[in-house]
Coordinates of C-alpha atoms in Angstrom, one line a residue:
Chain J
M29 CA -18.4 -1.5 17.9
D30 CA -20.4 1.0 19.9
E31 CA -19.2 4.3 21.5
K32 CA -19.1 2.7 24.9
K33 CA -16.8 0.0 24.0
L34 CA -14.6 2.5 21.7
L35 CA -14.2 4.5 24.9
A36 CA -13.3 1.5 27.2
F37 CA -10.8 0.5 24.5
L38 CA -9.2 4.0 24.3
K39 CA -9.0 4.3 28.2
Q40 CA -7.4 1.0 28.5
S41 CA -4.9 1.7 25.8
R42 CA -4.2 5.0 27.3
E43 CA -3.5 3.4 30.8
I44 CA -1.4 0.9 29.1
L45 CA 0.8 3.4 27.1
G46 CA 0.6 5.6 30.5
D47 CA 3.3 3.5 31.9
F48 CA 6.0 4.6 29.1
F49 CA 5.1 8.4 29.2
P50 CA 5.6 11.2 31.6
A51 CA 2.3 12.2 33.7
D52 CA 1.6 15.3 31.7
S53 CA 2.7 13.7 28.4
L54 CA 2.4 15.6 25.2
A55 CA 2.9 12.6 22.9
L56 CA 0.8 10.0 24.6
L57 CA -2.6 10.8 23.0
P58 CA -1.1 11.9 19.5
V59 CA 0.9 8.6 19.3
L60 CA -2.2 6.5 20.1
F61 CA -4.3 8.3 17.6
S62 CA -1.9 8.4 14.8
S63 CA -1.1 4.8 15.3
L64 CA -4.8 3.7 15.2
V65 CA -5.4 6.1 12.0
W66 CA -2.4 4.4 10.5
A67 CA -3.3 0.8 11.3
V68 CA -6.7 1.3 9.7
T69 CA -5.5 3.2 6.6
R70 CA -3.1 0.5 5.9
R71 CA -5.6 -2.2 6.6
G72 CA -3.1 -3.9 9.1
E73 CA -0.5 -4.8 6.6
V74 CA 1.8 -2.1 7.7
K75 CA 2.1 -2.4 11.5
K76 CA 5.8 -2.0 11.1
K77 CA 5.5 1.4 9.9
I78 CA 4.2 2.5 13.2
L79 CA 7.3 1.1 14.6
E80 CA 9.2 3.8 12.6
M81 CA 8.3 7.0 14.1
K82 CA 11.3 8.8 13.1
V83 CA 10.8 7.9 9.2
W84 CA 7.5 9.8 8.9
L85 CA 8.9 12.9 10.1
E86 CA 11.9 12.8 7.5
P87 CA 11.7 15.8 5.1
D88 CA 11.0 14.1 1.9
I89 CA 8.7 16.3 0.1
L90 CA 9.9 19.6 -1.5
R91 CA 9.4 22.0 1.4
N92 CA 10.2 25.1 -0.7
K93 CA 7.0 26.0 -2.5
P94 CA 6.3 28.8 -5.0
A95 CA 4.9 32.0 -3.6
E96 CA 1.6 31.4 -5.4
F97 CA 1.1 27.9 -3.5
V98 CA 1.8 29.4 -0.2
L99 CA -0.6 32.4 -0.7
D100 CA -3.3 29.7 -2.3
F101 CA -2.9 27.6 0.7
F102 CA -3.9 30.4 3.2
K103 CA -6.7 31.9 0.9
S104 CA -8.5 28.5 0.0
S105 CA -9.1 27.9 3.8
P106 CA -11.7 30.3 5.0
E107 CA -10.3 29.9 8.5
L108 CA -6.8 30.8 7.6
R109 CA -7.9 33.4 5.4
S110 CA -9.5 35.3 8.1
V111 CA -6.6 34.8 10.6
Y112 CA -4.0 35.9 8.2
E113 CA -6.2 38.3 6.2
Q114 CA -3.7 41.3 6.5
E115 CA -0.6 39.3 5.4
I116 CA -2.4 37.7 2.4
A117 CA -3.6 41.2 1.4
A118 CA 0.0 42.5 1.6
G119 CA 1.5 39.7 0.1
D120 CA 3.7 39.4 2.9
L121 CA 5.7 36.1 2.4
R122 CA 8.3 36.8 4.8
S123 CA 5.5 36.1 7.7
L124 CA 3.5 33.7 5.7
R125 CA 6.5 31.2 4.8
P126 CA 7.4 30.5 8.5
A127 CA 3.7 30.0 9.2
F128 CA 3.3 27.9 6.2
R129 CA 5.7 25.5 7.0
A130 CA 4.2 24.7 10.4
L131 CA 0.7 24.7 9.2
Y132 CA 1.1 22.8 5.9
P133 CA 1.9 19.4 7.4
V134 CA -0.9 19.7 10.1
L135 CA -3.6 21.2 7.5
G136 CA -2.5 20.4 4.0
L137 CA -1.0 16.8 4.5
Q138 CA -3.3 16.1 7.5
D139 CA -0.4 14.3 9.3
P140 CA -2.8 12.5 12.1
F141 CA 0.0 12.7 14.7
L142 CA 0.4 16.5 14.2
Q143 CA -3.3 16.9 14.3
K144 CA -3.7 15.4 17.6
L145 CA -0.4 17.1 19.1
F146 CA -2.0 20.4 18.0
A147 CA -5.6 19.6 18.7
D148 CA -6.4 22.2 21.1
D149 CA -5.1 25.0 18.7
L150 CA -7.0 23.2 16.0
K151 CA -10.2 23.2 17.9
N152 CA -9.7 26.8 19.0
Q153 CA -8.6 27.9 15.4
D154 CA -5.7 29.6 16.9
Y155 CA -3.4 29.0 14.0
R156 CA -0.9 31.7 15.0
R157 CA -0.3 29.9 18.4
L158 CA 0.2 26.5 16.4
A159 CA 2.6 28.2 14.2
A160 CA 4.6 29.8 16.9
G161 CA 4.8 26.6 19.0
F162 CA 5.3 24.2 16.3
K163 CA 9.0 23.4 16.5
P164 CA 9.4 23.5 20.2
R165 CA 6.2 21.3 20.9
L166 CA 7.1 18.8 18.2
E167 CA 10.7 18.6 19.4
A168 CA 9.4 17.9 23.1
A169 CA 6.9 15.2 21.9
L170 CA 9.6 13.5 19.8
S171 CA 11.8 13.5 22.8
E172 CA 9.1 11.8 24.8
I173 CA 8.7 9.3 22.0
K174 CA 12.6 8.7 21.9
A175 CA 12.6 7.9 25.7
A176 CA 9.4 5.6 25.5
G177 CA 10.7 3.9 22.4
G178 CA 14.1 3.0 24.3
R179 CA 12.1 0.9 26.6
K180 CA 11.9 -2.7 25.4
K181 CA 8.2 -3.5 25.5
F182 CA 7.0 0.0 24.1
W183 CA 6.8 -0.8 20.5
P184 CA 5.2 -4.4 20.8
T185 CA 2.8 -2.9 23.3
L186 CA 1.5 -0.4 20.8
E187 CA 1.6 -2.8 18.1
G188 CA -0.7 -5.0 20.2
I189 CA -3.0 -2.2 20.8
C190 CA -3.2 -1.5 17.0
G191 CA -3.9 -5.3 16.4
E192 CA -6.7 -5.3 18.8
F193 CA -8.2 -2.3 17.4
L194 CA -8.1 -3.8 13.9
S195 CA -9.7 -7.1 15.1
L196 CA -12.6 -5.1 16.3
G197 CA -13.6 -4.3 12.8
W198 CA -12.3 -1.1 12.2
S199 CA -10.9 -1.8 9.1
L200 CA -14.2 -1.7 7.1
L201 CA -14.3 2.0 7.8
G202 CA -12.6 4.8 5.8
E203 CA -9.9 6.9 7.2
D204 CA -12.3 10.1 7.5
E205 CA -14.7 8.0 9.5
V206 CA -12.3 6.6 11.8
R207 CA -10.5 10.1 12.3
E208 CA -13.9 11.6 13.3
L209 CA -14.7 8.7 15.8
L210 CA -11.5 8.6 17.3
K211 CA -11.5 12.3 17.7
K212 CA -14.9 12.6 19.3
A213 CA -14.1 9.6 21.6
M214 CA -10.7 10.7 22.6
E215 CA -12.2 14.1 23.7
K216 CA -14.2 12.1 26.4
I217 CA -11.5 10.1 27.9
Chain O
M18 CA -20.9 -18.0 -21.2
V19 CA -19.2 -14.8 -19.9
K20 CA -19.5 -16.3 -16.4
V21 CA -17.8 -19.6 -17.2
W22 CA -15.1 -17.6 -18.9
R23 CA -14.6 -15.5 -15.9
Q24 CA -14.7 -18.3 -13.7
T25 CA -11.8 -19.9 -15.8
I26 CA -9.8 -17.0 -15.7
L27 CA -10.4 -16.7 -11.9
N28 CA -9.5 -20.5 -11.5
K29 CA -6.4 -20.0 -13.7
K30 CA -5.4 -16.9 -11.4
I31 CA -5.9 -18.9 -8.3
L32 CA -3.8 -21.8 -9.7
S33 CA -1.2 -19.4 -11.0
G34 CA -1.1 -17.7 -7.5
A35 CA -0.9 -21.0 -5.8
G36 CA 2.1 -21.9 -8.2
V37 CA 3.8 -19.1 -7.1
L38 CA 3.4 -19.4 -3.5
L39 CA 4.4 -23.3 -4.0
A40 CA 7.6 -22.1 -5.9
L41 CA 8.6 -19.7 -3.3
T42 CA 7.9 -22.1 -0.6
L43 CA 10.1 -24.6 -2.1
L44 CA 12.7 -22.1 -2.9
F45 CA 12.7 -21.0 0.8
S46 CA 12.9 -24.4 2.1
G47 CA 15.4 -25.7 -0.6
C48 CA 17.6 -22.6 -0.2
S49 CA 17.9 -22.3 3.7
S50 CA 20.9 -20.2 3.7
S51 CA 20.6 -16.9 5.1
L52 CA 21.9 -15.5 1.8
Q53 CA 19.3 -16.8 -0.1
K54 CA 16.8 -15.6 2.4
A55 CA 18.2 -12.2 2.3
K56 CA 18.0 -12.2 -1.4
L57 CA 14.4 -13.1 -1.4
H58 CA 13.5 -10.7 1.0
L59 CA 15.4 -7.9 -1.0
A60 CA 13.4 -8.8 -4.1
A61 CA 10.3 -8.9 -2.5
A62 CA 10.9 -5.6 -0.9
Q63 CA 11.7 -4.1 -4.3
E64 CA 8.8 -5.6 -5.8
R65 CA 6.5 -4.2 -3.0
E66 CA 8.2 -0.8 -3.6
R67 CA 7.4 -0.8 -7.3
S68 CA 3.7 -1.5 -6.3
F69 CA 3.6 1.5 -3.8
R70 CA 3.6 -0.8 -0.8
T71 CA 6.5 0.8 0.8
D72 CA 5.6 0.0 4.4
E73 CA 5.6 -3.4 3.6
A74 CA 8.9 -3.0 1.6
T75 CA 10.6 -1.5 4.7
A76 CA 9.6 -4.4 6.8
L77 CA 11.2 -6.7 4.1
Y78 CA 14.3 -4.7 3.9
K79 CA 14.7 -5.0 7.7
K80 CA 14.3 -8.8 7.3
S81 CA 16.9 -8.8 4.4
L82 CA 19.2 -6.9 6.6
E83 CA 18.9 -9.5 9.5
E84 CA 19.5 -12.4 7.1
A85 CA 22.5 -10.8 5.4
E86 CA 23.8 -10.1 8.9
N87 CA 23.3 -13.8 9.9
E88 CA 25.3 -14.9 6.7
I89 CA 28.1 -12.4 7.6
R90 CA 28.5 -14.1 11.0
K91 CA 28.7 -17.5 9.5
R92 CA 30.3 -16.9 6.2
P93 CA 31.4 -13.4 5.4
S94 CA 31.6 -12.9 1.9
A95 CA 31.6 -10.0 -0.8
Q96 CA 28.0 -10.9 -1.8
A97 CA 26.7 -10.9 2.0
Y98 CA 28.3 -7.5 2.5
L99 CA 26.7 -6.1 -0.7
L100 CA 23.1 -7.4 0.2
R101 CA 23.7 -6.0 3.7
G102 CA 24.7 -2.8 2.1
L103 CA 21.6 -2.6 -0.3
A104 CA 19.4 -3.3 2.5
E105 CA 20.9 -0.3 4.5
V106 CA 20.7 2.1 1.9
N107 CA 17.0 1.6 1.6
L108 CA 16.7 2.0 5.2
A109 CA 18.6 5.2 4.9
R110 CA 21.4 4.0 7.0
W111 CA 24.0 5.7 4.8
T112 CA 27.1 5.4 7.0
E113 CA 26.5 1.7 7.8
A114 CA 25.7 1.0 4.0
S115 CA 29.0 2.7 2.9
R116 CA 30.9 0.5 5.3
S117 CA 29.2 -2.5 4.1
F118 CA 30.0 -1.7 0.5
S119 CA 33.6 -1.0 1.2
L120 CA 33.9 -4.4 2.7
A121 CA 32.2 -6.1 -0.1
A122 CA 34.8 -4.1 -2.4
T123 CA 37.8 -5.4 -0.3
L124 CA 36.4 -8.9 -0.7
G125 CA 36.4 -8.7 -4.6
E126 CA 33.0 -7.1 -5.5
E127 CA 34.1 -4.4 -7.9
K128 CA 30.9 -2.4 -8.3
A129 CA 30.7 -2.1 -4.5
E130 CA 33.8 0.5 -4.5
S131 CA 32.1 3.1 -6.4
W132 CA 28.5 2.6 -4.5
A133 CA 30.4 2.8 -1.3
R134 CA 32.0 6.2 -2.5
E135 CA 28.8 7.5 -3.6
V136 CA 26.9 6.4 -0.3
S137 CA 29.7 8.1 1.7
L138 CA 29.7 11.2 -0.1
Y139 CA 25.9 11.4 0.1
G140 CA 26.1 10.6 4.0
L141 CA 28.7 13.6 4.3
A142 CA 26.5 15.8 2.3
V143 CA 23.5 15.3 4.7
S144 CA 25.8 15.9 7.8
F145 CA 27.2 19.3 6.1
Q146 CA 23.4 20.2 5.6
E147 CA 22.6 19.4 9.1
Q148 CA 25.5 21.6 10.4
G149 CA 24.1 24.6 8.2
L150 CA 26.8 24.4 5.6
T151 CA 24.4 24.7 2.7
E152 CA 26.9 25.4 -0.2
P153 CA 29.2 22.3 0.2
A154 CA 26.1 20.2 0.7
I155 CA 24.5 21.5 -2.5
R156 CA 27.7 20.9 -4.5
Q157 CA 28.1 17.5 -3.3
F158 CA 24.4 16.7 -3.9
S159 CA 24.6 18.2 -7.3
I160 CA 27.6 15.9 -8.3
L161 CA 25.7 12.9 -7.0
A162 CA 22.5 13.7 -8.8
E163 CA 24.3 14.4 -12.2
R164 CA 27.1 11.8 -12.0
G165 CA 26.1 9.1 -9.6
R166 CA 25.5 5.7 -10.7
F167 CA 23.9 4.2 -7.9
S168 CA 20.0 4.9 -8.3
P169 CA 18.8 5.2 -4.5
V170 CA 21.7 7.8 -4.0
V171 CA 21.0 9.6 -7.1
R172 CA 17.3 9.9 -6.2
A173 CA 17.9 11.1 -2.8
A174 CA 20.5 13.5 -3.9
L175 CA 18.3 15.1 -6.4
G176 CA 15.6 15.8 -3.9
R177 CA 17.8 17.2 -1.5
M178 CA 19.7 19.4 -4.1
I179 CA 16.4 20.7 -5.7
D180 CA 15.1 21.8 -2.1
S181 CA 18.2 23.2 -0.9
Q182 CA 18.5 25.3 -4.0
L183 CA 14.8 26.3 -4.1
E184 CA 15.4 27.7 -0.7
L185 CA 17.9 30.0 -2.1
L186 CA 15.7 31.0 -5.0
P187 CA 14.0 34.0 -3.5
S188 CA 17.2 35.8 -2.8
L189 CA 18.3 35.5 -6.4
P190 CA 17.6 38.3 -9.1
E191 CA 14.8 37.2 -11.4
K192 CA 16.8 36.4 -14.4
E193 CA 19.1 34.2 -12.3
Q194 CA 16.1 32.3 -10.8
E195 CA 14.9 31.4 -14.5
K196 CA 18.3 30.3 -15.2
Y197 CA 18.4 28.1 -12.2
L198 CA 15.0 26.4 -12.6
T199 CA 15.6 25.8 -16.5
K200 CA 18.9 24.3 -15.6
T201 CA 17.5 21.9 -12.8
I202 CA 14.4 21.0 -14.8
G203 CA 17.2 19.9 -17.4
I204 CA 18.8 17.6 -14.6
V205 CA 15.4 16.1 -13.6
E206 CA 14.6 15.5 -17.4
K207 CA 17.9 13.7 -17.8
A208 CA 17.3 11.5 -14.8
L209 CA 13.7 10.8 -16.2
E210 CA 15.2 9.7 -19.6
L211 CA 17.2 7.0 -17.7
D212 CA 14.2 6.0 -15.6
P213 CA 11.1 7.2 -16.8
A214 CA 8.9 5.2 -14.8
C215 CA 10.1 6.8 -11.5
G216 CA 7.2 8.6 -10.0
Y217 CA 9.4 10.7 -7.7
Y218 CA 11.2 12.2 -10.6
H219 CA 7.7 13.1 -12.4
Y220 CA 7.0 14.6 -9.0
L221 CA 10.0 16.9 -8.8
L222 CA 9.6 17.9 -12.3
S223 CA 5.9 19.0 -11.6
Q224 CA 7.1 21.1 -8.5
L225 CA 9.7 22.8 -10.4
L226 CA 7.5 23.6 -13.4
S227 CA 5.0 25.3 -11.1
H228 CA 7.9 27.4 -9.8
Q229 CA 8.0 28.7 -13.4
G230 CA 4.2 29.1 -13.7
K231 CA 3.6 26.5 -16.1
Y232 CA 0.6 25.0 -14.4
R233 CA -0.6 22.8 -17.3
E234 CA 2.7 21.0 -17.6
S235 CA 3.1 20.7 -14.0
F236 CA -0.4 19.2 -13.7
E237 CA 0.8 16.7 -16.3
A238 CA 3.8 15.7 -14.5
A239 CA 2.0 15.4 -11.3
V240 CA -0.7 13.0 -12.8
M241 CA 2.1 11.1 -14.1
A242 CA 3.6 11.0 -10.6
R243 CA 0.3 9.9 -9.2
E244 CA -0.2 7.1 -11.7
L245 CA 3.4 5.8 -11.3
G246 CA 3.2 6.0 -7.5
L247 CA 5.2 7.7 -5.0
P248 CA 7.1 6.1 -2.3
K249 CA 5.7 7.9 0.8
L250 CA 2.0 8.9 2.0
D251 CA 3.1 12.6 2.5
L252 CA 4.7 12.8 -0.9
H253 CA 1.5 11.2 -2.4
R254 CA -0.6 14.1 -0.4
D255 CA 1.7 16.7 -1.4
N256 CA 1.4 15.9 -5.1
D257 CA -2.2 15.7 -5.0
N258 CA -2.4 19.2 -3.5
Q259 CA -0.2 20.3 -6.3
I260 CA -2.8 18.9 -8.7
V261 CA -5.6 20.9 -6.9
F262 CA -3.3 24.0 -6.9
C263 CA -2.7 23.7 -10.6
Y264 CA -6.4 23.4 -11.2
R265 CA -7.1 26.3 -9.3
Q266 CA -4.6 28.4 -11.4
L267 CA -5.8 27.2 -14.7
K268 CA -9.4 27.8 -13.7
E269 CA -8.4 31.5 -13.4
S270 CA -6.2 31.7 -16.6
L271 CA -7.8 29.3 -18.9
T272 CA -10.9 30.5 -21.0
G273 CA -13.1 29.0 -23.9
E274 CA -12.1 25.8 -25.6
S275 CA -8.9 25.5 -23.6
W276 CA -10.9 25.5 -20.2
T277 CA -13.5 23.1 -21.5
E278 CA -11.0 20.6 -22.9
F279 CA -8.7 20.7 -19.6
S280 CA -11.8 20.6 -17.3
R281 CA -13.1 17.7 -19.1
A282 CA -9.7 15.8 -18.9
Y283 CA -9.5 16.9 -15.2
R284 CA -13.0 15.5 -14.5
L285 CA -11.9 12.0 -16.0
W286 CA -8.8 11.9 -13.8
I287 CA -10.7 12.7 -10.5
N288 CA -13.5 10.2 -11.3
K289 CA -10.8 7.7 -11.8
W290 CA -9.3 8.5 -8.5
K291 CA -12.6 8.7 -6.8
W292 CA -12.2 12.3 -5.6
A293 CA -15.3 13.9 -3.9
D294 CA -15.0 16.9 -6.0
E295 CA -12.4 18.8 -8.1
E296 CA -10.7 20.4 -5.0
T297 CA -11.1 17.3 -2.6
P298 CA -8.9 14.4 -3.0
D299 CA -10.0 11.1 -1.6
W300 CA -7.9 11.2 1.7
K301 CA -8.7 14.8 2.8
R302 CA -11.5 15.1 5.4
R303 CA -14.7 16.6 4.3

């Protein structure tokens, strides 16, 4: 599929989903982006997963990591290292741990929904803003999804969009490629 | 010759696959009751779960739940309630599961009584935790993790117990921290003795060992977890990050022969997993 077709597909999908979300929705594009990434990575076998937005936000990893792990997370990323330079040098875990809780799912686990939700902060490398706004922004997006999900046709519509996306041949690409293509295309719609 | 042999194997595989499909179709058409369908979906879901296809498993648990509910509407029985409870447990619907097991026990299913108690206790502990009552929650998770018999509850309780206690760890004196970690590792090892193929237990062990600074052992446990499979994508990714973290720590601390030996083994694993390099798992954006 060429870029024009992808843009047309995304615009159409945004319009369709727009009926379920408020005009200035936080959640619409993250829902679309993450659903399409998941549809591709799971090779179409797992559309049901997309219908369970609540499940993937459940805390099932051990969130409490050793101090060395937290420090390594900040040190191993050049961008984070420069933003949190002082805290790292001082070993200030009191400041680093709360930031880690917000940044690790986004950057460490690369959750596609969170990456799209905080796309602006990531683009501007404004990690402090991301960490500070993580909880309220996520809660606001989830409440939008909850409201949309309460409407009868929302999930079948989203599933239909993923099905259409897969039928266009995207399952032949890897997750990296799909993420990058979608990211670039979504910036243009 | 090799080609013919491969072709024969392939034909055999296709035939045996077709045979399984035929048997399943006959089983489905022959046993049209919702109870049988619920059992089949549950068995299929457990099989998918074992082969790390948890999203498909979730869909099948839902189908199993629907069929069990159909059966209860038509012919309520201990078995139907038990099946409904099992599907609900796997969908993390703890309150409903406890109710289903209690009803199964009332109708004569003995084991369901203790399952109902464990599920109900777990649900209670989760709500304590959500209300900020950490201590009673940890106590209940700990009882379930050590004495529970219903494996889905034992696993969930063990994970919650460890994470809740790790949160309190930095506030404890160093000696107490070590004591706590050793005790918790003992609990996980005991769980592993009973279920050595559970990837999640190896994941927990790896995390705890890294809190003790035992990076070589932590790495080995994380490799086991990866090889055995983890039930969720974020667990899988967190475990990969743990492997990379251990690699970095060992790179700094090991020297000479020990480092050569470790890095050789590490390279073999990452080649197997098709990682781009030592610090880039296959799923990570480059």
